[in-house]
mmCIF file of C-alpha atoms in Angstrom:
data_model
loop_
_atom_site.group_PDB
_atom_site.id
_atom_site.type_symbol
_atom_site.label_atom_id
_atom_site.label_comp_id
_atom_site.label_asym_id
_atom_site.label_seq_id
_atom_site.Cartn_x
_atom_site.Cartn_y
_atom_site.Cartn_z
ATOM 1 C CA UNK A 1 132.968 72.208 91.801
ATOM 2 C CA UNK A 2 134.867 72.425 95.100
ATOM 3 C CA UNK A 3 135.094 74.954 97.922
ATOM 4 C CA UNK A 4 138.518 76.596 97.993
ATOM 5 C CA UNK A 5 138.273 79.232 100.735
ATOM 6 C CA UNK A 6 136.065 80.623 103.509
ATOM 7 C CA UNK A 7 136.647 84.319 104.302
ATOM 8 C CA UNK A 8 135.071 86.991 106.487
ATOM 9 C CA UNK A 9 134.754 90.727 105.806
ATOM 10 C CA UNK A 10 133.558 93.468 108.169
ATOM 11 C CA UNK A 11 132.346 97.030 107.696
ATOM 12 C CA UNK A 12 131.454 100.012 109.833
ATOM 13 C CA UNK A 13 127.716 100.645 109.858
ATOM 14 C CA UNK A 14 127.624 103.427 112.435
ATOM 15 C CA UNK A 15 126.603 101.984 115.786
ATOM 16 C CA UNK A 16 127.400 98.429 114.732
ATOM 17 C CA UNK A 17 129.617 96.319 112.508
ATOM 18 C CA UNK A 18 128.221 94.426 109.529
ATOM 19 C CA UNK A 19 129.827 91.051 108.823
ATOM 20 C CA UNK A 20 129.865 89.192 105.521
ATOM 21 C CA UNK A 21 130.891 85.617 104.730
ATOM 22 C CA UNK A 22 132.528 84.782 101.392
ATOM 23 C CA UNK A 23 132.870 81.219 100.119
ATOM 24 C CA UNK A 24 135.019 80.789 96.998
ATOM 25 C CA UNK A 25 135.042 77.827 94.604
ATOM 26 C CA UNK A 26 137.363 76.466 91.929
ATOM 27 C CA UNK A 27 134.626 77.193 89.367
ATOM 28 C CA UNK A 28 134.990 80.935 89.945
ATOM 29 C CA UNK A 29 131.574 81.174 91.631
ATOM 30 C CA UNK A 30 131.466 83.047 94.933
ATOM 31 C CA UNK A 31 128.753 82.680 97.543
ATOM 32 C CA UNK A 32 127.877 85.414 100.020
ATOM 33 C CA UNK A 33 125.936 85.636 103.260
ATOM 34 C CA UNK A 34 125.653 88.077 106.126
ATOM 35 C CA UNK A 35 125.909 87.370 109.851
ATOM 36 C CA UNK A 36 126.018 89.384 113.052
ATOM 37 C CA UNK A 37 128.424 89.159 115.970
ATOM 38 C CA UNK A 38 126.463 91.525 118.203
ATOM 39 C CA UNK A 39 123.597 90.860 120.585
ATOM 40 C CA UNK A 40 124.987 87.818 122.314
ATOM 41 C CA UNK A 41 127.037 86.358 119.464
ATOM 42 C CA UNK A 42 130.558 87.590 120.163
ATOM 43 C CA UNK A 43 133.149 85.242 118.717
ATOM 44 C CA UNK A 44 130.871 84.027 115.923
ATOM 45 C CA UNK A 45 133.522 84.645 113.260
ATOM 46 C CA UNK A 46 135.900 82.220 114.972
ATOM 47 C CA UNK A 47 133.188 79.558 115.145
ATOM 48 C CA UNK A 48 132.323 80.064 111.469
ATOM 49 C CA UNK A 49 135.940 79.354 110.572
ATOM 50 C CA UNK A 50 136.236 76.446 112.994
ATOM 51 C CA UNK A 51 133.283 74.814 111.246
ATOM 52 C CA UNK A 52 133.590 76.252 107.753
ATOM 53 C CA UNK A 53 137.264 75.538 107.177
ATOM 54 C CA UNK A 54 136.394 71.824 107.312
ATOM 55 C CA UNK A 55 134.333 72.325 104.135
ATOM 56 C CA UNK A 56 137.289 73.242 101.945
ATOM 57 C CA UNK A 57 137.435 70.600 99.192
ATOM 58 C CA UNK A 58 133.712 69.774 99.454
ATOM 59 C CA UNK A 59 131.176 70.201 96.659
ATOM 60 C CA UNK A 60 129.162 73.269 97.764
ATOM 61 C CA UNK A 61 125.995 72.163 95.995
ATOM 62 C CA UNK A 62 125.145 69.318 98.404
ATOM 63 C CA UNK A 63 123.707 71.762 100.910
ATOM 64 C CA UNK A 64 121.269 69.466 102.751
ATOM 65 C CA UNK A 65 123.992 66.859 103.219
ATOM 66 C CA UNK A 66 126.463 69.463 104.471
ATOM 67 C CA UNK A 67 123.923 71.046 106.821
ATOM 68 C CA UNK A 68 122.873 67.660 108.227
ATOM 69 C CA UNK A 69 126.510 66.707 108.808
ATOM 70 C CA UNK A 70 127.331 70.010 110.527
ATOM 71 C CA UNK A 71 124.245 69.695 112.706
ATOM 72 C CA UNK A 72 125.288 66.168 113.719
ATOM 73 C CA UNK A 73 128.798 67.350 114.537
ATOM 74 C CA UNK A 74 127.406 70.064 116.865
ATOM 75 C CA UNK A 75 124.456 68.048 118.193
ATOM 76 C CA UNK A 76 125.695 68.138 121.791
ATOM 77 C CA UNK A 77 125.812 71.940 121.755
ATOM 78 C CA UNK A 78 122.757 72.828 119.651
ATOM 79 C CA UNK A 79 121.534 76.323 118.864
ATOM 80 C CA UNK A 80 123.396 79.470 119.805
ATOM 81 C CA UNK A 81 126.602 80.381 118.024
ATOM 82 C CA UNK A 82 126.974 76.919 116.456
ATOM 83 C CA UNK A 83 123.590 77.271 114.755
ATOM 84 C CA UNK A 84 124.388 80.797 113.591
ATOM 85 C CA UNK A 85 127.686 79.630 112.101
ATOM 86 C CA UNK A 86 126.002 76.786 110.223
ATOM 87 C CA UNK A 87 123.312 79.211 109.018
ATOM 88 C CA UNK A 88 125.892 81.669 107.661
ATOM 89 C CA UNK A 89 127.627 78.873 105.776
ATOM 90 C CA UNK A 90 124.368 77.412 104.501
ATOM 91 C CA UNK A 91 123.136 80.782 103.216
ATOM 92 C CA UNK A 92 126.388 81.365 101.310
ATOM 93 C CA UNK A 93 126.129 77.880 99.795
ATOM 94 C CA UNK A 94 122.607 78.665 98.607
ATOM 95 C CA UNK A 95 123.990 81.713 96.800
ATOM 96 C CA UNK A 96 126.519 79.457 95.069
ATOM 97 C CA UNK A 97 123.857 76.897 94.170
ATOM 98 C CA UNK A 98 121.585 79.541 92.664
ATOM 99 C CA UNK A 99 124.413 81.079 90.644
ATOM 100 C CA UNK A 100 125.576 77.659 89.434
ATOM 101 C CA UNK A 101 122.197 76.961 87.817
ATOM 102 C CA UNK A 102 121.388 80.569 86.894
ATOM 103 C CA UNK A 103 118.385 80.877 89.215
ATOM 104 C CA UNK A 104 117.422 83.108 92.144
ATOM 105 C CA UNK A 105 117.508 81.329 95.487
ATOM 106 C CA UNK A 106 113.733 81.314 95.877
ATOM 107 C CA UNK A 107 113.467 79.310 92.619
ATOM 108 C CA UNK A 108 115.423 76.494 94.294
ATOM 109 C CA UNK A 109 112.419 76.086 96.636
ATOM 110 C CA UNK A 110 109.646 76.232 94.042
ATOM 111 C CA UNK A 111 109.702 79.915 93.165
ATOM 112 C CA UNK A 112 108.242 83.133 94.499
ATOM 113 C CA UNK A 113 104.654 83.260 95.713
ATOM 114 C CA UNK A 114 104.736 87.063 95.473
ATOM 115 C CA UNK A 115 107.030 89.737 94.058
ATOM 116 C CA UNK A 116 105.905 92.633 96.308
ATOM 117 C CA UNK A 117 106.707 92.243 99.997
ATOM 118 C CA UNK A 118 104.957 94.619 102.422
ATOM 119 C CA UNK A 119 107.459 95.987 104.931
ATOM 120 C CA UNK A 120 107.272 97.852 108.216
ATOM 121 C CA UNK A 121 109.555 100.570 109.564
ATOM 122 C CA UNK A 122 111.274 98.918 112.520
ATOM 123 C CA UNK A 123 112.938 100.514 115.580
ATOM 124 C CA UNK A 124 110.904 103.578 114.700
ATOM 125 C CA UNK A 125 112.204 106.380 116.917
ATOM 126 C CA UNK A 126 114.581 104.268 118.981
ATOM 127 C CA UNK A 127 117.306 104.414 116.330
ATOM 128 C CA UNK A 128 117.064 108.204 116.506
ATOM 129 C CA UNK A 129 117.197 108.269 120.298
ATOM 130 C CA UNK A 130 120.478 106.347 120.213
ATOM 131 C CA UNK A 131 122.131 107.496 116.985
ATOM 132 C CA UNK A 132 120.387 110.571 115.585
ATOM 133 C CA UNK A 133 123.544 112.179 114.178
ATOM 134 C CA UNK A 134 124.580 108.984 112.388
ATOM 135 C CA UNK A 135 121.250 108.623 110.588
ATOM 136 C CA UNK A 136 120.876 112.341 109.899
ATOM 137 C CA UNK A 137 117.670 112.846 111.851
ATOM 138 C CA UNK A 138 116.404 114.678 114.927
ATOM 139 C CA UNK A 139 116.192 112.673 118.127
ATOM 140 C CA UNK A 140 112.639 112.586 119.525
ATOM 141 C CA UNK A 141 112.307 114.471 122.787
ATOM 142 C CA UNK A 142 108.554 114.493 123.343
ATOM 143 C CA UNK A 143 105.282 112.847 122.389
ATOM 144 C CA UNK A 144 104.786 115.614 119.819
ATOM 145 C CA UNK A 145 107.958 114.407 118.120
ATOM 146 C CA UNK A 146 106.614 110.850 118.136
ATOM 147 C CA UNK A 147 103.389 112.013 116.501
ATOM 148 C CA UNK A 148 105.409 113.866 113.854
ATOM 149 C CA UNK A 149 107.500 110.736 113.244
ATOM 150 C CA UNK A 150 104.318 108.741 112.710
ATOM 151 C CA UNK A 151 103.352 111.290 110.065
ATOM 152 C CA UNK A 152 106.791 110.964 108.473
ATOM 153 C CA UNK A 153 106.392 107.180 108.278
ATOM 154 C CA UNK A 154 103.094 107.580 106.458
ATOM 155 C CA UNK A 155 104.415 110.360 104.254
ATOM 156 C CA UNK A 156 107.249 108.139 103.047
ATOM 157 C CA UNK A 157 104.834 105.466 101.866
ATOM 158 C CA UNK A 158 104.899 103.046 104.803
ATOM 159 C CA UNK A 159 101.648 101.823 106.305
ATOM 160 C CA UNK A 160 103.198 99.942 109.233
ATOM 161 C CA UNK A 161 105.778 100.600 111.945
ATOM 162 C CA UNK A 162 107.236 98.922 115.011
ATOM 163 C CA UNK A 163 108.617 100.730 118.036
ATOM 164 C CA UNK A 164 110.424 99.973 121.264
ATOM 165 C CA UNK A 165 109.368 101.715 124.468
ATOM 166 C CA UNK A 166 110.735 105.267 124.444
ATOM 167 C CA UNK A 167 110.451 107.261 127.685
ATOM 168 C CA UNK A 168 110.819 111.020 128.037
ATOM 169 C CA UNK A 169 112.175 112.915 131.045
ATOM 170 C CA UNK A 170 110.192 116.116 130.442
ATOM 171 C CA UNK A 171 113.265 118.191 129.522
ATOM 172 C CA UNK A 172 113.739 116.976 125.956
ATOM 173 C CA UNK A 173 115.720 113.877 126.917
ATOM 174 C CA UNK A 174 114.711 110.353 125.950
ATOM 175 C CA UNK A 175 115.779 106.785 126.647
ATOM 176 C CA UNK A 176 114.832 103.361 125.334
ATOM 177 C CA UNK A 177 113.449 101.047 128.021
ATOM 178 C CA UNK A 178 115.584 97.876 127.774
ATOM 179 C CA UNK A 179 116.084 96.217 131.183
ATOM 180 C CA UNK A 180 115.903 92.772 129.562
ATOM 181 C CA UNK A 181 119.292 93.434 127.995
ATOM 182 C CA UNK A 182 120.918 94.716 131.163
ATOM 183 C CA UNK A 183 120.097 98.425 130.901
ATOM 184 C CA UNK A 184 118.368 100.580 133.503
ATOM 185 C CA UNK A 185 117.358 100.210 137.124
ATOM 186 C CA UNK A 186 114.750 97.502 136.428
ATOM 187 C CA UNK A 187 117.497 95.009 135.551
ATOM 188 C CA UNK A 188 117.551 92.167 136.530
ATOM 189 C CA UNK A 189 114.170 91.930 138.265
ATOM 190 C CA UNK A 190 112.178 93.064 135.167
ATOM 191 C CA UNK A 191 109.272 94.620 137.025
ATOM 192 C CA UNK A 192 106.893 96.930 135.129
ATOM 193 C CA UNK A 193 107.223 99.901 137.484
ATOM 194 C CA UNK A 194 107.615 103.678 137.352
ATOM 195 C CA UNK A 195 104.688 104.341 135.023
ATOM 196 C CA UNK A 196 106.152 102.383 132.128
ATOM 197 C CA UNK A 197 102.742 101.041 131.029
ATOM 198 C CA UNK A 198 101.268 104.550 130.854
ATOM 199 C CA UNK A 199 104.347 105.805 129.005
ATOM 200 C CA UNK A 200 104.148 102.987 126.455
ATOM 201 C CA UNK A 201 100.436 103.597 125.877
ATOM 202 C CA UNK A 202 100.983 107.342 125.449
ATOM 203 C CA UNK A 203 103.808 106.748 122.961
ATOM 204 C CA UNK A 204 101.809 104.349 120.811
ATOM 205 C CA UNK A 205 98.778 106.649 120.923
ATOM 206 C CA UNK A 206 101.020 109.429 119.570
ATOM 207 C CA UNK A 207 102.194 107.153 116.767
ATOM 208 C CA UNK A 208 98.545 106.378 116.034
ATOM 209 C CA UNK A 209 97.681 110.071 115.731
ATOM 210 C CA UNK A 210 100.581 110.654 113.364
ATOM 211 C CA UNK A 211 100.436 107.493 111.234
ATOM 212 C CA UNK A 212 96.640 107.316 110.978
ATOM 213 C CA UNK A 213 93.784 105.163 112.180
ATOM 214 C CA UNK A 214 94.437 102.507 109.531
ATOM 215 C CA UNK A 215 98.183 102.148 110.132
ATOM 216 C CA UNK A 216 99.572 98.871 111.469
ATOM 217 C CA UNK A 217 101.333 99.612 114.753
ATOM 218 C CA UNK A 218 103.509 97.052 116.527
ATOM 219 C CA UNK A 219 105.323 97.346 119.851
ATOM 220 C CA UNK A 220 108.406 95.267 120.623
ATOM 221 C CA UNK A 221 108.531 94.431 124.325
ATOM 222 C CA UNK A 222 111.556 92.125 123.906
ATOM 223 C CA UNK A 223 112.699 90.329 127.088
ATOM 224 C CA UNK A 224 111.912 93.378 129.229
ATOM 225 C CA UNK A 225 109.294 92.012 131.651
ATOM 226 C CA UNK A 226 107.980 88.959 133.422
ATOM 227 C CA UNK A 227 104.457 87.730 132.491
ATOM 228 C CA UNK A 228 102.891 89.990 135.134
ATOM 229 C CA UNK A 229 104.516 93.009 133.510
ATOM 230 C CA UNK A 230 103.593 92.027 129.969
ATOM 231 C CA UNK A 231 99.952 91.730 131.002
ATOM 232 C CA UNK A 232 100.071 95.133 132.665
ATOM 233 C CA UNK A 233 101.506 96.698 129.516
ATOM 234 C CA UNK A 234 99.140 94.973 127.105
ATOM 235 C CA UNK A 235 96.016 95.894 129.071
ATOM 236 C CA UNK A 236 97.090 99.533 129.076
ATOM 237 C CA UNK A 237 97.753 99.367 125.320
ATOM 238 C CA UNK A 238 94.482 97.747 124.228
ATOM 239 C CA UNK A 239 92.754 101.073 123.337
ATOM 240 C CA UNK A 240 95.507 101.784 120.770
ATOM 241 C CA UNK A 241 94.642 98.684 118.735
ATOM 242 C CA UNK A 242 98.080 97.210 118.095
ATOM 243 C CA UNK A 243 98.594 94.889 115.131
ATOM 244 C CA UNK A 244 100.796 92.861 117.459
ATOM 245 C CA UNK A 245 102.908 93.041 120.580
ATOM 246 C CA UNK A 246 106.235 91.256 120.288
ATOM 247 C CA UNK A 247 107.270 89.301 123.384
ATOM 248 C CA UNK A 248 110.346 87.187 123.982
ATOM 249 C CA UNK A 249 109.864 84.390 126.500
ATOM 250 C CA UNK A 250 111.417 80.939 126.592
ATOM 251 C CA UNK A 251 108.392 79.387 128.347
ATOM 252 C CA UNK A 252 105.648 78.400 125.841
ATOM 253 C CA UNK A 253 103.016 77.958 128.569
ATOM 254 C CA UNK A 254 103.686 81.409 130.034
ATOM 255 C CA UNK A 255 103.436 83.035 126.611
ATOM 256 C CA UNK A 256 100.230 81.127 125.874
ATOM 257 C CA UNK A 257 98.687 82.382 129.140
ATOM 258 C CA UNK A 258 99.464 85.948 128.127
ATOM 259 C CA UNK A 259 97.968 85.437 124.673
ATOM 260 C CA UNK A 260 94.782 83.984 126.161
ATOM 261 C CA UNK A 261 94.392 86.879 128.610
ATOM 262 C CA UNK A 262 94.501 89.802 126.125
ATOM 263 C CA UNK A 263 92.990 90.775 122.792
ATOM 264 C CA UNK A 264 96.236 92.060 121.276
ATOM 265 C CA UNK A 265 97.840 89.520 118.907
ATOM 266 C CA UNK A 266 101.195 88.144 120.078
ATOM 267 C CA UNK A 267 104.332 87.755 117.964
ATOM 268 C CA UNK A 268 107.364 85.847 119.195
ATOM 269 C CA UNK A 269 110.222 83.549 118.278
ATOM 270 C CA UNK A 270 113.080 85.730 117.047
ATOM 271 C CA UNK A 271 115.539 84.143 119.516
ATOM 272 C CA UNK A 272 114.557 80.527 118.818
ATOM 273 C CA UNK A 273 116.657 78.051 116.849
ATOM 274 C CA UNK A 274 115.189 75.344 114.657
ATOM 275 C CA UNK A 275 111.927 73.438 114.408
ATOM 276 C CA UNK A 276 112.514 71.681 117.704
ATOM 277 C CA UNK A 277 112.503 74.988 119.569
ATOM 278 C CA UNK A 278 109.448 76.380 117.753
ATOM 279 C CA UNK A 279 107.305 73.240 118.020
ATOM 280 C CA UNK A 280 106.310 73.557 121.712
ATOM 281 C CA UNK A 281 105.259 77.163 121.137
ATOM 282 C CA UNK A 282 103.024 76.127 118.249
ATOM 283 C CA UNK A 283 101.610 73.205 120.224
ATOM 284 C CA UNK A 284 100.832 75.521 123.162
ATOM 285 C CA UNK A 285 99.078 78.047 120.903
ATOM 286 C CA UNK A 286 101.503 80.668 122.202
ATOM 287 C CA UNK A 287 101.802 83.027 119.234
ATOM 288 C CA UNK A 288 99.748 84.584 116.473
ATOM 289 C CA UNK A 289 102.801 85.477 114.382
ATOM 290 C CA UNK A 290 106.059 83.496 114.357
ATOM 291 C CA UNK A 291 109.154 85.683 114.083
ATOM 292 C CA UNK A 292 111.975 83.718 112.394
ATOM 293 C CA UNK A 293 115.557 84.940 112.172
ATOM 294 C CA UNK A 294 116.801 83.726 108.789
ATOM 295 C CA UNK A 295 120.413 84.668 109.543
ATOM 296 C CA UNK A 296 120.340 82.644 112.769
ATOM 297 C CA UNK A 297 118.501 79.601 111.383
ATOM 298 C CA UNK A 298 119.565 79.580 107.760
ATOM 299 C CA UNK A 299 117.054 79.856 104.939
ATOM 300 C CA UNK A 300 116.546 76.115 104.560
ATOM 301 C CA UNK A 301 115.673 75.591 108.227
ATOM 302 C CA UNK A 302 113.616 78.815 108.245
ATOM 303 C CA UNK A 303 111.604 77.456 105.320
ATOM 304 C CA UNK A 304 110.926 74.270 107.293
ATOM 305 C CA UNK A 305 109.894 76.260 110.377
ATOM 306 C CA UNK A 306 107.505 78.292 108.232
ATOM 307 C CA UNK A 307 105.995 75.094 106.819
ATOM 308 C CA UNK A 308 105.449 73.791 110.340
ATOM 309 C CA UNK A 309 103.907 77.115 111.360
ATOM 310 C CA UNK A 310 101.507 76.844 108.436
ATOM 311 C CA UNK A 311 100.285 73.493 109.754
ATOM 312 C CA UNK A 312 99.325 75.316 112.974
ATOM 313 C CA UNK A 313 97.634 78.144 110.997
ATOM 314 C CA UNK A 314 100.328 80.626 112.036
ATOM 315 C CA UNK A 315 101.759 83.254 109.710
ATOM 316 C CA UNK A 316 105.425 84.206 109.691
ATOM 317 C CA UNK A 317 107.511 87.379 109.678
ATOM 318 C CA UNK A 318 111.313 87.579 109.578
ATOM 319 C CA UNK A 319 113.543 89.100 112.235
ATOM 320 C CA UNK A 320 115.470 91.431 109.946
ATOM 321 C CA UNK A 321 117.339 94.328 111.537
ATOM 322 C CA UNK A 322 120.668 93.664 109.843
ATOM 323 C CA UNK A 323 122.351 94.987 106.689
ATOM 324 C CA UNK A 324 121.503 95.150 102.977
ATOM 325 C CA UNK A 325 122.495 91.585 102.079
ATOM 326 C CA UNK A 326 120.405 90.261 104.973
ATOM 327 C CA UNK A 327 117.513 92.241 103.482
ATOM 328 C CA UNK A 328 117.813 90.171 100.307
ATOM 329 C CA UNK A 329 118.230 86.879 102.166
ATOM 330 C CA UNK A 330 115.131 87.520 104.288
ATOM 331 C CA UNK A 331 113.350 88.868 101.221
ATOM 332 C CA UNK A 332 113.855 85.596 99.334
ATOM 333 C CA UNK A 333 112.467 83.755 102.362
ATOM 334 C CA UNK A 334 109.386 85.989 102.498
ATOM 335 C CA UNK A 335 108.820 85.746 98.759
ATOM 336 C CA UNK A 336 108.553 81.962 98.719
ATOM 337 C CA UNK A 337 106.477 81.057 101.793
ATOM 338 C CA UNK A 338 102.675 81.066 101.509
ATOM 339 C CA UNK A 339 102.078 82.072 105.144
ATOM 340 C CA UNK A 340 103.916 85.414 105.004
ATOM 341 C CA UNK A 341 102.708 88.230 107.278
ATOM 342 C CA UNK A 342 104.940 91.315 106.790
ATOM 343 C CA UNK A 343 108.672 92.002 106.561
ATOM 344 C CA UNK A 344 110.808 93.965 109.007
ATOM 345 C CA UNK A 345 113.330 96.582 107.879
ATOM 346 C CA UNK A 346 115.287 99.394 109.487
ATOM 347 C CA UNK A 347 114.829 102.677 107.617
ATOM 348 C CA UNK A 348 117.028 104.838 109.828
ATOM 349 C CA UNK A 349 120.497 103.773 108.691
ATOM 350 C CA UNK A 350 123.876 105.342 107.973
ATOM 351 C CA UNK A 351 123.888 106.886 104.469
ATOM 352 C CA UNK A 352 126.507 104.493 103.051
ATOM 353 C CA UNK A 353 124.716 101.279 104.068
ATOM 354 C CA UNK A 354 123.506 100.331 100.567
ATOM 355 C CA UNK A 355 126.986 100.731 99.038
ATOM 356 C CA UNK A 356 127.982 97.378 100.551
ATOM 357 C CA UNK A 357 126.116 95.375 97.880
ATOM 358 C CA UNK A 358 125.805 95.809 94.143
ATOM 359 C CA UNK A 359 121.988 95.694 93.926
ATOM 360 C CA UNK A 360 120.150 96.816 97.070
ATOM 361 C CA UNK A 361 116.510 95.921 97.520
ATOM 362 C CA UNK A 362 114.110 98.488 96.071
ATOM 363 C CA UNK A 363 111.377 99.942 98.327
ATOM 364 C CA UNK A 364 108.297 101.412 96.655
ATOM 365 C CA UNK A 365 104.968 102.298 98.287
ATOM 366 C CA UNK A 366 105.867 100.397 101.438
ATOM 367 C CA UNK A 367 106.833 97.216 99.597
ATOM 368 C CA UNK A 368 110.180 95.557 98.914
ATOM 369 C CA UNK A 369 111.098 94.392 95.421
ATOM 370 C CA UNK A 370 113.967 91.918 95.104
ATOM 371 C CA UNK A 371 116.623 92.474 92.430
ATOM 372 C CA UNK A 372 116.623 90.111 89.472
ATOM 373 C CA UNK A 373 119.530 87.767 89.012
ATOM 374 C CA UNK A 374 120.824 84.404 90.226
ATOM 375 C CA UNK A 375 121.546 83.629 93.845
ATOM 376 C CA UNK A 376 120.607 86.543 96.089
ATOM 377 C CA UNK A 377 120.634 88.844 93.055
ATOM 378 C CA UNK A 378 123.592 90.899 94.301
ATOM 379 C CA UNK A 379 127.268 90.656 95.186
ATOM 380 C CA UNK A 380 129.039 92.171 98.162
ATOM 381 C CA UNK A 381 130.992 95.244 97.077
ATOM 382 C CA UNK A 382 134.337 94.388 98.637
ATOM 383 C CA UNK A 383 135.816 97.785 97.753
ATOM 384 C CA UNK A 384 133.043 99.602 99.629
ATOM 385 C CA UNK A 385 133.358 97.248 102.607
ATOM 386 C CA UNK A 386 137.086 97.877 102.839
ATOM 387 C CA UNK A 387 136.509 101.629 102.509
ATOM 388 C CA UNK A 388 134.543 101.516 105.792
ATOM 389 C CA UNK A 389 136.677 99.496 108.221
ATOM 390 C CA UNK A 390 134.911 98.713 111.499
ATOM 391 C CA UNK A 391 135.595 100.896 114.493
ATOM 392 C CA UNK A 392 137.135 98.989 117.409
ATOM 393 C CA UNK A 393 134.311 100.120 119.695
ATOM 394 C CA UNK A 394 131.720 98.787 117.259
ATOM 395 C CA UNK A 395 132.860 95.228 117.961
ATOM 396 C CA UNK A 396 131.448 95.632 121.480
ATOM 397 C CA UNK A 397 127.706 95.639 122.021
ATOM 398 C CA UNK A 398 126.560 98.900 123.541
ATOM 399 C CA UNK A 399 123.927 98.775 126.216
ATOM 400 C CA UNK A 400 120.696 98.838 124.174
ATOM 401 C CA UNK A 401 119.191 101.782 126.062
ATOM 402 C CA UNK A 402 122.211 104.039 125.704
ATOM 403 C CA UNK A 403 123.245 106.378 122.950
ATOM 404 C CA UNK A 404 125.822 105.098 120.467
#
């Protein structure tokens, strides 16, 4: 079997573009993966082709050899877009390998540990602040709306949710606090000013009232503060009893100091690439939960990171805010690792999102069930993708705090 072509396809998903990678072979087997050009990865498609076109003529089943060679060829510029390109290629090759032997991808790694994957409702409320019309929901304009949304989460069978900081102006308007990504007047200094700690605590308390005392509540603080600010926020939030606070910092010692100073568990790692980047965080005791982006690292490397995390007694959750094929890729990862914590998913989506693949993941009682079948268990529906061509504006990343 030989690789004959590497192609990219793109589809409109409302406020963003979904991107799919297709690798064809002379055996008639096609491998699929999903990748994302937003959030710092502009130009990724060109890098995928610059790397992937060199694989034409190769046997797609020698995935470890191919991945090791591609890593060596990009060793002087590790991580970043190079790593994401290799990951997209690797994930598509895994789909081919699974289909070639008639097995789901997780069976290539020893099989599933579990077939029900608990999930949490991610970007709860913030999607509606930015894109309410696109997802067919009412934008929250008050803490009462947040409480009602917490009740909706519970009523739809979810027992866990994660939110970003939503702030209200008292007149029905709302914004998402995202200075770490260049939005708002606290960029670039990242100070926790203007009552943001009190606002965050009030928002999460409203979610608690709506979702219930036994709900798992997480707050994603992203890159939005310096350590001083994170501590201020976390101390204000302690009465709410968060399941975790998610913090992005590139300094393991700083993150470890925060973890040691508060009682709230700390999750981190979604922007890290490879075992070498995660290791100092594990050695510093910097996180309770390791967040691994399977689209950025590739499933093989993600599996190795999870194994290393297990040696440090750390459980793992995927960074999964992408499209329906990414849901399956991350789902296979979660199904096969013993130290799984909970899986992320976005519930507020455009209504046509699941049409892009032939067998979307099934959600029942707050758990994800993977489709049966070899590879990822689904194909990309090329007709549906082409029926939703990306908008030109969607190729640009909107400021995270602004409406789409």
